[in-house]
Coordinates of C-alpha atoms in Angstrom, one line a residue:
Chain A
X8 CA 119.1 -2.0 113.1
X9 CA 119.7 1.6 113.7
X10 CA 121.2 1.2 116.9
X11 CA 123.4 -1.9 116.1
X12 CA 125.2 0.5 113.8
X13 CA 125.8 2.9 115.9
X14 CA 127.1 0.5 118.8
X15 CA 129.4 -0.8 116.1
X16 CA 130.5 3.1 115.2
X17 CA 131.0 3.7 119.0
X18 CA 131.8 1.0 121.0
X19 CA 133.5 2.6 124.0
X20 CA 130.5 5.0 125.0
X21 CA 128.3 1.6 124.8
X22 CA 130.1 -0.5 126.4
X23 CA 130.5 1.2 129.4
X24 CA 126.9 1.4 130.5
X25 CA 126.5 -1.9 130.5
X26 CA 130.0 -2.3 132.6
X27 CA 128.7 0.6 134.8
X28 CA 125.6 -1.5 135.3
X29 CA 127.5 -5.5 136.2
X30 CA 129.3 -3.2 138.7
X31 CA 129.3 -4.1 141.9
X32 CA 128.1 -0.8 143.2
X33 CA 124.3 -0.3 143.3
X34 CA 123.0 3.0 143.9
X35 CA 119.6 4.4 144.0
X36 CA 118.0 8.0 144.3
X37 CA 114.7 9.2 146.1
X38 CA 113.5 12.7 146.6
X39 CA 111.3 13.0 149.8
X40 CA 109.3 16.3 151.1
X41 CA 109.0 17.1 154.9
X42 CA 105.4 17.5 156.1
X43 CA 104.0 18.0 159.6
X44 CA 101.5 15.8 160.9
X45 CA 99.6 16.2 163.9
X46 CA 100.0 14.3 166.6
X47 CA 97.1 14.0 168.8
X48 CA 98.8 15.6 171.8
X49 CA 98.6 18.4 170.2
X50 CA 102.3 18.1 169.0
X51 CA 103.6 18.4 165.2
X52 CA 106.3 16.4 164.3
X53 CA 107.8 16.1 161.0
X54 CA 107.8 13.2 158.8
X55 CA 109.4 12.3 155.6
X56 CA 107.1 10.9 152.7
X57 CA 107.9 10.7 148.9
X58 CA 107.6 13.3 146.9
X59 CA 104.5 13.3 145.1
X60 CA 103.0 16.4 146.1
X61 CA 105.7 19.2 145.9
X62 CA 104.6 22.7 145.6
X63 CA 107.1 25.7 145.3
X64 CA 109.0 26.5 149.0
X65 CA 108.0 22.7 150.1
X66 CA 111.3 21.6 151.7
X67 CA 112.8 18.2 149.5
X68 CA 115.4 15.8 150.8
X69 CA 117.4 14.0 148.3
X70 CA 118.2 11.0 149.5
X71 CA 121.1 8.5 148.1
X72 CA 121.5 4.7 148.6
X73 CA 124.5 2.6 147.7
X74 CA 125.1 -0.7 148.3
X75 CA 128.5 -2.7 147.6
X76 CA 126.7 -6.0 145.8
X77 CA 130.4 -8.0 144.7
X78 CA 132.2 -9.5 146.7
X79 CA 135.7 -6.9 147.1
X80 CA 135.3 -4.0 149.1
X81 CA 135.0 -0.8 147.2
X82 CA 137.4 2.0 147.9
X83 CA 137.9 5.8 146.4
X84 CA 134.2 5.6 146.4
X85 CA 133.0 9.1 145.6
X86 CA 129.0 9.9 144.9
X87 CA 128.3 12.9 143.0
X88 CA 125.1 14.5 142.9
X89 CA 124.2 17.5 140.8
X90 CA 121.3 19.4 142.2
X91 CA 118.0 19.2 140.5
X92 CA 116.9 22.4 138.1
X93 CA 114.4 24.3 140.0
X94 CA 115.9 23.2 143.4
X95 CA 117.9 25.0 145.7
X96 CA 120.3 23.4 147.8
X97 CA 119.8 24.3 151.9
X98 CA 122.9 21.7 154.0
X99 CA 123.4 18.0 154.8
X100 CA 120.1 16.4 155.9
X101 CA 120.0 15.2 159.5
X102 CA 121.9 12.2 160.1
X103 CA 124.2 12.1 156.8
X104 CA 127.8 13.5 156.6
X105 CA 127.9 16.7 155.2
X106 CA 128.8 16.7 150.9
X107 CA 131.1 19.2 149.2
X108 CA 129.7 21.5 147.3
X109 CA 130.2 23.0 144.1
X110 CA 129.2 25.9 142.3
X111 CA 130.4 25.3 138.9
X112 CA 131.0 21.3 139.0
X113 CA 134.7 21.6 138.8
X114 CA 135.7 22.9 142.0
X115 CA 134.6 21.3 145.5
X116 CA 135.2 22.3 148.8
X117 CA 132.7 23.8 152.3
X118 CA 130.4 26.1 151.1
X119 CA 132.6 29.2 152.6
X120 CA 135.6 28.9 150.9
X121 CA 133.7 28.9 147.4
X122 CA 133.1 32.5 145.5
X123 CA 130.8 33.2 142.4
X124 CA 131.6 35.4 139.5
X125 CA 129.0 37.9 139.0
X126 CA 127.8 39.0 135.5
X127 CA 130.1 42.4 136.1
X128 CA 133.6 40.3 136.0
X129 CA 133.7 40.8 140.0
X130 CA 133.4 38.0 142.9
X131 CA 131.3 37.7 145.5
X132 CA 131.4 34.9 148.4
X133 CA 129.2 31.9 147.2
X134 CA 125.8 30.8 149.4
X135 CA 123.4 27.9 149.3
X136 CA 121.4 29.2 146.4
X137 CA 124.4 28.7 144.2
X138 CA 125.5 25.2 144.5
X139 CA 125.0 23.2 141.8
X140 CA 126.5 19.8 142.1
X141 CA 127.3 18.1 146.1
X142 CA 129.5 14.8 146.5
X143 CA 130.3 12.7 149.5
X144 CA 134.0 11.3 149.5
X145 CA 134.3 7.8 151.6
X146 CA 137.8 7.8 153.6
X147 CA 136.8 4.5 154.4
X148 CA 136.5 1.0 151.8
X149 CA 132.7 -0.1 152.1
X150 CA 132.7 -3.5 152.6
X151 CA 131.4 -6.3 150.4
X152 CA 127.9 -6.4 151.3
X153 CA 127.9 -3.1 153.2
X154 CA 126.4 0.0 151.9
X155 CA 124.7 3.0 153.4
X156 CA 122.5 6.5 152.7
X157 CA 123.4 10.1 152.4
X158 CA 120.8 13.0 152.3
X159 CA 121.0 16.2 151.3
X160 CA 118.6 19.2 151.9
X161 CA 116.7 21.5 149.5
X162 CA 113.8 23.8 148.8
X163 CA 111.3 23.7 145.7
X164 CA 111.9 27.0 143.7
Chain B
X27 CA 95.8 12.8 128.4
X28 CA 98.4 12.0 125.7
X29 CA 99.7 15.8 125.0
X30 CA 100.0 16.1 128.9
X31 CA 102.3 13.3 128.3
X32 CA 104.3 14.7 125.6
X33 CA 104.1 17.8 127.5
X34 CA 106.1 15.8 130.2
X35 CA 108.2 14.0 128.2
X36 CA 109.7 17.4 126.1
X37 CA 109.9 19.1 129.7
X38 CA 111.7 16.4 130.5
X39 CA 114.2 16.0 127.7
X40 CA 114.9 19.5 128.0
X41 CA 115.8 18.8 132.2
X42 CA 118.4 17.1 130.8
X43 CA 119.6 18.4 128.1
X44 CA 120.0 22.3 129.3
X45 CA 123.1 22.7 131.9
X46 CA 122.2 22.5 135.8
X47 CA 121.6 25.9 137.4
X48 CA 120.2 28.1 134.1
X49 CA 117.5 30.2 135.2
X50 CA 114.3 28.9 134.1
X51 CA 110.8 29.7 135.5
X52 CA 113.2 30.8 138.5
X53 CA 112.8 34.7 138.2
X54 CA 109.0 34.6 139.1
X55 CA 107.9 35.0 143.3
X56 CA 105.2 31.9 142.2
X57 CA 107.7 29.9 141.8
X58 CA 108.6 26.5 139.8
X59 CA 105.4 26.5 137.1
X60 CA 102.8 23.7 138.0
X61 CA 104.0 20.3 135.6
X62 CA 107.3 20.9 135.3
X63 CA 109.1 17.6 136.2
X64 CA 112.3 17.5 138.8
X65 CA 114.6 14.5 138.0
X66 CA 117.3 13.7 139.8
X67 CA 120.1 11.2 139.3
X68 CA 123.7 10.7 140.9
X69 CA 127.0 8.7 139.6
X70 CA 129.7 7.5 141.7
X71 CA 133.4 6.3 141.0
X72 CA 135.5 4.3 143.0
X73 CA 137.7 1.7 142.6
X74 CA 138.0 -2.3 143.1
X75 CA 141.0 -4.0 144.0
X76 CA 142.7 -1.2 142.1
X77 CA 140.4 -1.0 139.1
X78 CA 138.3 1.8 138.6
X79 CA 134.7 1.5 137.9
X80 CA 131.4 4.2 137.9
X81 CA 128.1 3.8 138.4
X82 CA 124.9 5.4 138.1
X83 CA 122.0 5.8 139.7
X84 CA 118.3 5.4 139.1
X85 CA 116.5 8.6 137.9
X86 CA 114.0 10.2 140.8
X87 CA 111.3 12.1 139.5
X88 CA 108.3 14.2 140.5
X89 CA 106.0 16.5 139.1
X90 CA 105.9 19.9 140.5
X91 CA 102.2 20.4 142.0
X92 CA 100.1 23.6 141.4
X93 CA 100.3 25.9 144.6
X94 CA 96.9 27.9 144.6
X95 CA 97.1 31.8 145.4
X96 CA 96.2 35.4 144.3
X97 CA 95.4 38.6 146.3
X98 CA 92.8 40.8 145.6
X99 CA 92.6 44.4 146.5
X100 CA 90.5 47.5 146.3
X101 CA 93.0 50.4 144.6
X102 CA 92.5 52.9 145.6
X103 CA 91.1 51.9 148.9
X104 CA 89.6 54.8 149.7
X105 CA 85.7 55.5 149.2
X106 CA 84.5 56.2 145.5
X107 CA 83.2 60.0 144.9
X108 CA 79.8 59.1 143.0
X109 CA 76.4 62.0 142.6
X110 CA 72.6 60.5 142.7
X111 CA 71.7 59.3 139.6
X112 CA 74.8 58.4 138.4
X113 CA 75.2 55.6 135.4
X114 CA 78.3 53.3 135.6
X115 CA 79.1 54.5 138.9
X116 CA 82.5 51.9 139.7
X117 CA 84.9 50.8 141.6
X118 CA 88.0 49.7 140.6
X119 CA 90.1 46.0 142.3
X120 CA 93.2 44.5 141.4
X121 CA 93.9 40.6 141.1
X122 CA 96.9 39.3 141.3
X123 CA 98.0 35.8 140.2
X124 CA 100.0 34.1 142.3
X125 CA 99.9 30.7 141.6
X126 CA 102.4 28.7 139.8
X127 CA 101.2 28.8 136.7
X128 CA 98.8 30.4 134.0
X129 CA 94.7 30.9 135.2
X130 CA 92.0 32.2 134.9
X131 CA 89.3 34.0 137.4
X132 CA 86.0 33.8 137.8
X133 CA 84.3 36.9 139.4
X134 CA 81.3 37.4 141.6
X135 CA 80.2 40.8 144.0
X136 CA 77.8 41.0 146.5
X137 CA 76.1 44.1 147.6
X138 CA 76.0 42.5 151.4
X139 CA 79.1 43.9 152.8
X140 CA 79.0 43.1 157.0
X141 CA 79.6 46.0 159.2
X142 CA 83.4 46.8 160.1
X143 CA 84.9 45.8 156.9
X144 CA 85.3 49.1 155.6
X145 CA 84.9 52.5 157.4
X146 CA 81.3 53.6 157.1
X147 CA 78.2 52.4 157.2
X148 CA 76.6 50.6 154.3
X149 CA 73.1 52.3 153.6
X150 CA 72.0 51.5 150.0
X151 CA 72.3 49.0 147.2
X152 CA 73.5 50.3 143.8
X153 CA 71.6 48.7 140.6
X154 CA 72.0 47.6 137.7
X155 CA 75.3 45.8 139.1
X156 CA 78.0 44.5 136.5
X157 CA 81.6 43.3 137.1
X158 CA 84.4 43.9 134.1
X159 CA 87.8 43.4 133.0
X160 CA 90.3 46.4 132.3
X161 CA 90.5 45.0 129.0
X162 CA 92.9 48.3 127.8
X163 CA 94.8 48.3 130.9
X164 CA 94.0 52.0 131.3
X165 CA 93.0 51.5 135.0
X166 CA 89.6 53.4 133.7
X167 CA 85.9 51.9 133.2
X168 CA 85.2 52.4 129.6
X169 CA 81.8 51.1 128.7
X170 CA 81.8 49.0 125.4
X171 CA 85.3 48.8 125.6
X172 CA 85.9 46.9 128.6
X173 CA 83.2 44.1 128.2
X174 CA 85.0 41.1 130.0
X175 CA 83.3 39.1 132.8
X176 CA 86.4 37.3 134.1
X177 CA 90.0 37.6 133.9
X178 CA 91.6 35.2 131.0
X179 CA 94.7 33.5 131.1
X180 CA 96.2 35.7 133.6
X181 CA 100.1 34.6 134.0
X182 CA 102.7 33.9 137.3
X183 CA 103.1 37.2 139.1
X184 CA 100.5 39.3 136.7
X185 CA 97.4 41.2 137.7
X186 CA 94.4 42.3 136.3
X187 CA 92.2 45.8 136.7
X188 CA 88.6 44.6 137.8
X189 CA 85.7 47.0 138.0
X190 CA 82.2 46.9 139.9
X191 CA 79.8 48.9 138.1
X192 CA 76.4 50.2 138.8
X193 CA 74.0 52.8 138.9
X194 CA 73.5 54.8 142.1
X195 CA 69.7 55.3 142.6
X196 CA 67.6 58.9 142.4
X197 CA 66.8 58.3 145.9
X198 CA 69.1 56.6 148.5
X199 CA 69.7 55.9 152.3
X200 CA 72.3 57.3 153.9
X201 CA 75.2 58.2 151.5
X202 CA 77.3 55.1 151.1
X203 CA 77.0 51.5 149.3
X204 CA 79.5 48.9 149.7
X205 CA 80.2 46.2 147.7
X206 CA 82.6 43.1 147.8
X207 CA 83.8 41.5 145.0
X208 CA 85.6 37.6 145.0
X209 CA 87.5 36.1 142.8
X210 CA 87.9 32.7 142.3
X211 CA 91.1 30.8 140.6
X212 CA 89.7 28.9 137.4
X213 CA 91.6 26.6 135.1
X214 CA 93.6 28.4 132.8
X215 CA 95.0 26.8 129.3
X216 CA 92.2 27.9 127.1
X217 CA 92.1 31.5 125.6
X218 CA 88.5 33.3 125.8
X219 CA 87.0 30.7 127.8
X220 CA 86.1 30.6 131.5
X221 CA 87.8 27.3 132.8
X222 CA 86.0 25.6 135.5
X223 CA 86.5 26.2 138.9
X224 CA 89.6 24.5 140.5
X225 CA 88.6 22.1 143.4
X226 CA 92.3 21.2 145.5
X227 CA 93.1 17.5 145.0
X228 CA 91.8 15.2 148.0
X229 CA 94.8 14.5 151.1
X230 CA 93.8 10.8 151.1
X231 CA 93.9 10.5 147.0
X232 CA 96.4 8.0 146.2
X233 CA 98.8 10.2 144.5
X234 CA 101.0 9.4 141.6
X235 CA 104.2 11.7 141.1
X236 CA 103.6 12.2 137.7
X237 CA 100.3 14.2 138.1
X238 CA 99.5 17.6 138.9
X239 CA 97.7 18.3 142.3
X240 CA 96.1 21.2 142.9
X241 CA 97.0 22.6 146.4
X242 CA 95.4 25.7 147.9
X243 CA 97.3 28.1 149.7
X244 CA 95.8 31.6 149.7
X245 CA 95.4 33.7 152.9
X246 CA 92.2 35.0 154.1
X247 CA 92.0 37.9 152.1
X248 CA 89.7 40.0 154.1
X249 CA 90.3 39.0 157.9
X250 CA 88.2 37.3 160.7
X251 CA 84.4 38.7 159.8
X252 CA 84.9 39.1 156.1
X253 CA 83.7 36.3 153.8
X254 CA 87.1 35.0 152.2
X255 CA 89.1 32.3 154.3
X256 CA 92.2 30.8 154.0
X257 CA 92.8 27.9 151.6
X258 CA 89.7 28.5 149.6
X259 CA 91.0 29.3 146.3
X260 CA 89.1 32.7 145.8
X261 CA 89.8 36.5 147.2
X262 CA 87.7 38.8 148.5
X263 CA 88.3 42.8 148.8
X264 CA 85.5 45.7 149.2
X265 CA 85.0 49.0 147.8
X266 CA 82.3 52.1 148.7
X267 CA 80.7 54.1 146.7
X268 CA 80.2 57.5 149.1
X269 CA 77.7 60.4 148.0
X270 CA 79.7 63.1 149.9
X271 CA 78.1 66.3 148.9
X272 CA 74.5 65.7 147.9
X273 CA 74.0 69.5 148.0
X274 CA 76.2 72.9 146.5
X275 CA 75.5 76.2 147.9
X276 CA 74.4 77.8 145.1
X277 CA 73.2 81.4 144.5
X278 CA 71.8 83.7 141.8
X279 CA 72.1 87.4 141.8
X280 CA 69.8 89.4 139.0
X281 CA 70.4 93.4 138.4
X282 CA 68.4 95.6 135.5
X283 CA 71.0 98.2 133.1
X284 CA 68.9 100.5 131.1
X285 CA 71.0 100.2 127.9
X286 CA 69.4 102.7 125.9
X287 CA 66.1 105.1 125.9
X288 CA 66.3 106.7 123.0
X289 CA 67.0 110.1 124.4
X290 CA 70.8 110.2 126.6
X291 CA 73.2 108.3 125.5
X292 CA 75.6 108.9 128.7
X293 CA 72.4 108.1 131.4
X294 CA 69.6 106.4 129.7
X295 CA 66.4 106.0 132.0
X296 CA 63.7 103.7 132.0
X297 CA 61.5 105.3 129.2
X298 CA 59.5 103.4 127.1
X299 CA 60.9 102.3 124.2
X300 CA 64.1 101.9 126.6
X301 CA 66.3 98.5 126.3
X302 CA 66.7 97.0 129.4
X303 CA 69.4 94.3 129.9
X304 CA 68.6 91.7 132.8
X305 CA 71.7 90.2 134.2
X306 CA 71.8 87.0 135.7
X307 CA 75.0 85.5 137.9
X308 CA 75.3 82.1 139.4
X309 CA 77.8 80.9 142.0
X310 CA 78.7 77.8 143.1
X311 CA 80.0 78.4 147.2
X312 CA 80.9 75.1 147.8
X313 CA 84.5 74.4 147.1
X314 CA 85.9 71.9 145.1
X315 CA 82.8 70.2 143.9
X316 CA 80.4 71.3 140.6
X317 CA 77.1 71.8 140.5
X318 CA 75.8 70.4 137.0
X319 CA 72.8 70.9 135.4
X320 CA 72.1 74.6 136.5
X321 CA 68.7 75.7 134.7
X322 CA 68.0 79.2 135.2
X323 CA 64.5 80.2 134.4
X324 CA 63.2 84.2 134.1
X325 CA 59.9 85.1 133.2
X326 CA 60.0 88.8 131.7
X327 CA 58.6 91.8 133.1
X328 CA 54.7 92.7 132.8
X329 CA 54.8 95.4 129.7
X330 CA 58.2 94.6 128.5
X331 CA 59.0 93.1 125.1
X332 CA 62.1 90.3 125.0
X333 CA 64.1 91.5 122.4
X334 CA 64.9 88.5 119.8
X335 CA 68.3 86.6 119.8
X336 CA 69.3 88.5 123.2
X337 CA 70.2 85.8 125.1
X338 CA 74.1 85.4 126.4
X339 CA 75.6 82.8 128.7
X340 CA 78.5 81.8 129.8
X341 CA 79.7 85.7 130.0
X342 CA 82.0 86.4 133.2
X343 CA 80.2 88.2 135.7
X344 CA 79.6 88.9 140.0
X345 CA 77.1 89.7 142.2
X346 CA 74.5 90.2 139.4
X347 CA 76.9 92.7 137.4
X348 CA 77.5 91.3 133.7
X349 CA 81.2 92.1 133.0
X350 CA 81.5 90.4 129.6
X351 CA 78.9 89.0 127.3
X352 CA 78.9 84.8 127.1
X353 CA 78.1 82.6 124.1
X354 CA 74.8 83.9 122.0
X355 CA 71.9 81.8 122.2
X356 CA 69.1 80.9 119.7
X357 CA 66.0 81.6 121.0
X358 CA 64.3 78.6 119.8
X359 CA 66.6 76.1 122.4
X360 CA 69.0 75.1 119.3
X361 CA 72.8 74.5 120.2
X362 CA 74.5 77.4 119.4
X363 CA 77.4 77.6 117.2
X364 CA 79.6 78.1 120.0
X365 CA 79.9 77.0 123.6
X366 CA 78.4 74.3 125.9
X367 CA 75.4 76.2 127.4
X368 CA 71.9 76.7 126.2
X369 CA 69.2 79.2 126.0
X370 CA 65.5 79.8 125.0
X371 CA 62.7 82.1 124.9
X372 CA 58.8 80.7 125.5
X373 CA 57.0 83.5 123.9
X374 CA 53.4 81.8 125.5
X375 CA 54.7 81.6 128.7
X376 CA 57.4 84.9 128.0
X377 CA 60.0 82.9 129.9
X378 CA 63.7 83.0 129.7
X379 CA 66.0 79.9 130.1
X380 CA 69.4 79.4 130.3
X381 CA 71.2 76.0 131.0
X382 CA 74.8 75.4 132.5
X383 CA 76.0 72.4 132.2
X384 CA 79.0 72.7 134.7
X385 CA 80.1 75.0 137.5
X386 CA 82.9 74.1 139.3
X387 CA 83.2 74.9 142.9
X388 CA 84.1 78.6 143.3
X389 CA 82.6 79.8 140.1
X390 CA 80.6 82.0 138.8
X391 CA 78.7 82.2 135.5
X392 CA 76.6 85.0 134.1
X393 CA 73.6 85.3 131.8
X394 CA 71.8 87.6 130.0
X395 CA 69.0 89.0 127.9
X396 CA 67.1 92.1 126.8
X397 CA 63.5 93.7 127.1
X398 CA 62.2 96.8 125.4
X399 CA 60.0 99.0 127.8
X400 CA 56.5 99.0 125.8

């Protein structure tokens, strides 16, 4: 009852999660930790597993899936990820195009080019600890049907 | 079960309502606390055939594990000053938490300390062993006062004071006893109460994200032939309890001043009748450590008569030459009005004694008393 009011009182903010959901874009996010296994050469190689034992300085890989599920190719796409509280971005994960990075969510660009404001008014070039939000821009339409996976890097605080 | 879920359901809520990128739990070495949740979710725009649309994605989630750690160390690491005899002889550790998140210790010693640990041999045992919690944080033992056996609800990044204590025997071995104490990472969560020990979660236990594992990852503590590993959840550091001096070179030097005979004033001789004033000075020779307990005993001259209420200590005086009169006595072994020293006379067995508590290295201390010639 409650909530039938207040779709009737806002209709625009409830209506769009539904649209945002019938879209033909699916996405879906999954953190994974790096741990190294023992191979029985002797060897360690590095493997990727879920997340579900993290302890603070384990290294995390955020991981991003999207799929194009209508039938028109989707263009302008552009994925935005903030990073997760308590986690500290590192670079792209092997194998995914590198993101822009952000450390105030408004402006994007290469980590370099970026500058904090320090509590004393002053700036100070910008470094991995300080990005808070990444985002991949696609040049390229994905194709109905098509989709792909982008990873980012990161460290438990 | 049910208020861990709340628990995780407010840490939750707040994920998402505080702004990315606020310092929380952040400022502590440990790192992110043990339960707190890590969410993460992404959105996308983009546009179809020229109409723009968003999505968003599924929300990620894990719960951040409990990473197992502490140090423990002997401060000062240097041997612990201690006499024969002495009561609640200690030595003093620090324990550092440095898991992520709030625990307790549990605390054991062990008198068996293998050779190499520390420099010195370990010859004796002490007794009467006890471990305690700087409870006033004054980095001192203080018996009564600091009465806790383990170290409560110690947070991220704090430490505690922990002191061994014992009594070091009349008669030893050698001069040194070394002891190790280990401490042992407990549950934490309830306040007063030892929490049982923590016991790391199993590798092969099917793991959900939402539970907390408990990982161990302390160093070995102590090195290859101490008894602490790696991994093990529990610290090990050692302290010694040295008896350095068991001796001071003490010495007593008596004189005789005939004080008056009745006849000269300016050079009275030993007539009878004559008062005679023994004079007795102690010195400690050994630098930089007291003597305690000094009693001086004196049994009075054949055909002399102690003179009543003569007795002085504490009086400054060398080589057996009184230069100033100490703290009166009462003969009977009383304390005295003034002063820490004591004196008596034993009119059966006509002895003298005088008692000095203290004498520092380098001191000396004089006492006196008086006999009438018969």
């Amino acid at each position: 009852m409650t909530l039938r009011i207040l779709a009737a009182a806002i209709p625009a903010l409830v209506l769009a999660a539904p649209l945002a959901a019938a879209g033909p874009l699916t996405m879906t996010t999954r953190m994974m930790v790096e741990k190294r296994v023992a191979a029985r050469d002797g060897s360690t190689a590095t493997t990727m597993i879920p997340a579900t034992r993290a302890v603070p300085g384990d290294r995390i890989t955020v991981v991003l899936a999207y799929r194009n599920g209508g039938t028109a190719p989707i263009g302008n796409l552009v994925l935005a990820n903030p990073v997760p509280r308590n986690v500290a971005f590192r670079g792209a994960a092997a194998g995914s195009a590198a993101p822009e990075v952000s450390v105030d969510g408004k402006t994007y660009g290469s980590l370099d080019g970026l500058r904090v404001t320090t509590p004393d008014g002053a700036t100070r070039p910008a470094t991995a600890n300080d990005v808070t939000h990444v985002r991949w821009r696609l040049s390229s339409p994905v194709a109905a049907g098509q989709g792909g996976e982008l990873a980012f890097q990161a460290v438990l605080k | 079960m049910s208020a861990l879920g709340a628990r995780r359901l407010l840490l939750a809520g707040t994920a998402t309502i505080a702004s990315i990128g606020t310092a929380h739990a952040q400022s502590t070495t440990t790192g992110t606390v043990a339960g707190t949740t890590i969410t993460n979710t992404a959105t996308a725009s983009y546009t179809v055939n020229g109409t723009a649309g968003t999505a968003t994605s599924n929300t990620a989630t894990f719960v951040v594990d409990r990473k197992v750690n502490l140090t423990v160390i002997a401060t000062p690491n240097t041997p612990k000053q201690v006499n024969l005899d002495q009561v609640d002889a200690y030595t003093t550790f620090q324990v550092t938490n440095n898991t992520n998140g709030i625990q307790d210790f549990a605390l054991s010693a062990n008198q068996a300390v293998l050779t190499g640990i520390l420099t010195g041999t370990d010859t004796f045992d002490l007794n009467n062993l006890k471990i305690f919690v700087d409870s006033n944080n004054n980095g001192v033992y203080d018996p009564g006062v600091d009465t806790k056996t383990f170290i409560d609800e110690l947070a991220p990044d704090g430490n505690a004071t922990v002191f061994v204590v014992g009594d070091i025997p009349s008669t030893v071995v050698g001069k040194m006893a070394q002891v190790g104490l280990k401490a042992t990472v407990a549950a934490g969560g309830t306040t007063g109460t030892l929490g049982p020990v923590l016991v790391p979660t199993p590798l092969n236990t099917l793991n959900q994200d939402n539970e907390i594992d408990i990982v161990f990852a302390d160093d070995d503590n102590d090195g290859l032939i101490g008894y602490d590993t790696a991994n093990n959840g529990a610290g090990w550091a050692y302290g010694a309890y040295d008896i350095g001096v068991t001796a001071v070179n003490l010495s007593v030097v008596k004189s005789a001043t005939v004080l008056s005979d009745g006849v000269s004033a300016l050079n009275p001789k030993a007539l009878p009748g004559a008062i005679v004033q023994y004079c007795l000075t102690v010195t400690n020779s050994t630098l930089l450590t007291p003597a305690t307990g000094i009693n001086l005993t004196d049994v009075i001259p054949a055909n002399t008569t102690y003179v009543p209420g003569s007795i002085s200590v504490g009086g400054l005086g060398t080589g057996g030459v009184c230069l100033t009169n100490g703290f009166t006595q009462n003969d009977d072994g009383t304390p005295p009005a003034l002063g820490p020293y004591r004196g008596s006379f034993n009119a059966t067995t006509k002895t003298v004694t005088a008692t000095i508590p203290t004498l520092i290295g380098g001191a000396s201390v004089a006492a006196s008393f008086r006999v009438k010639i018969n």
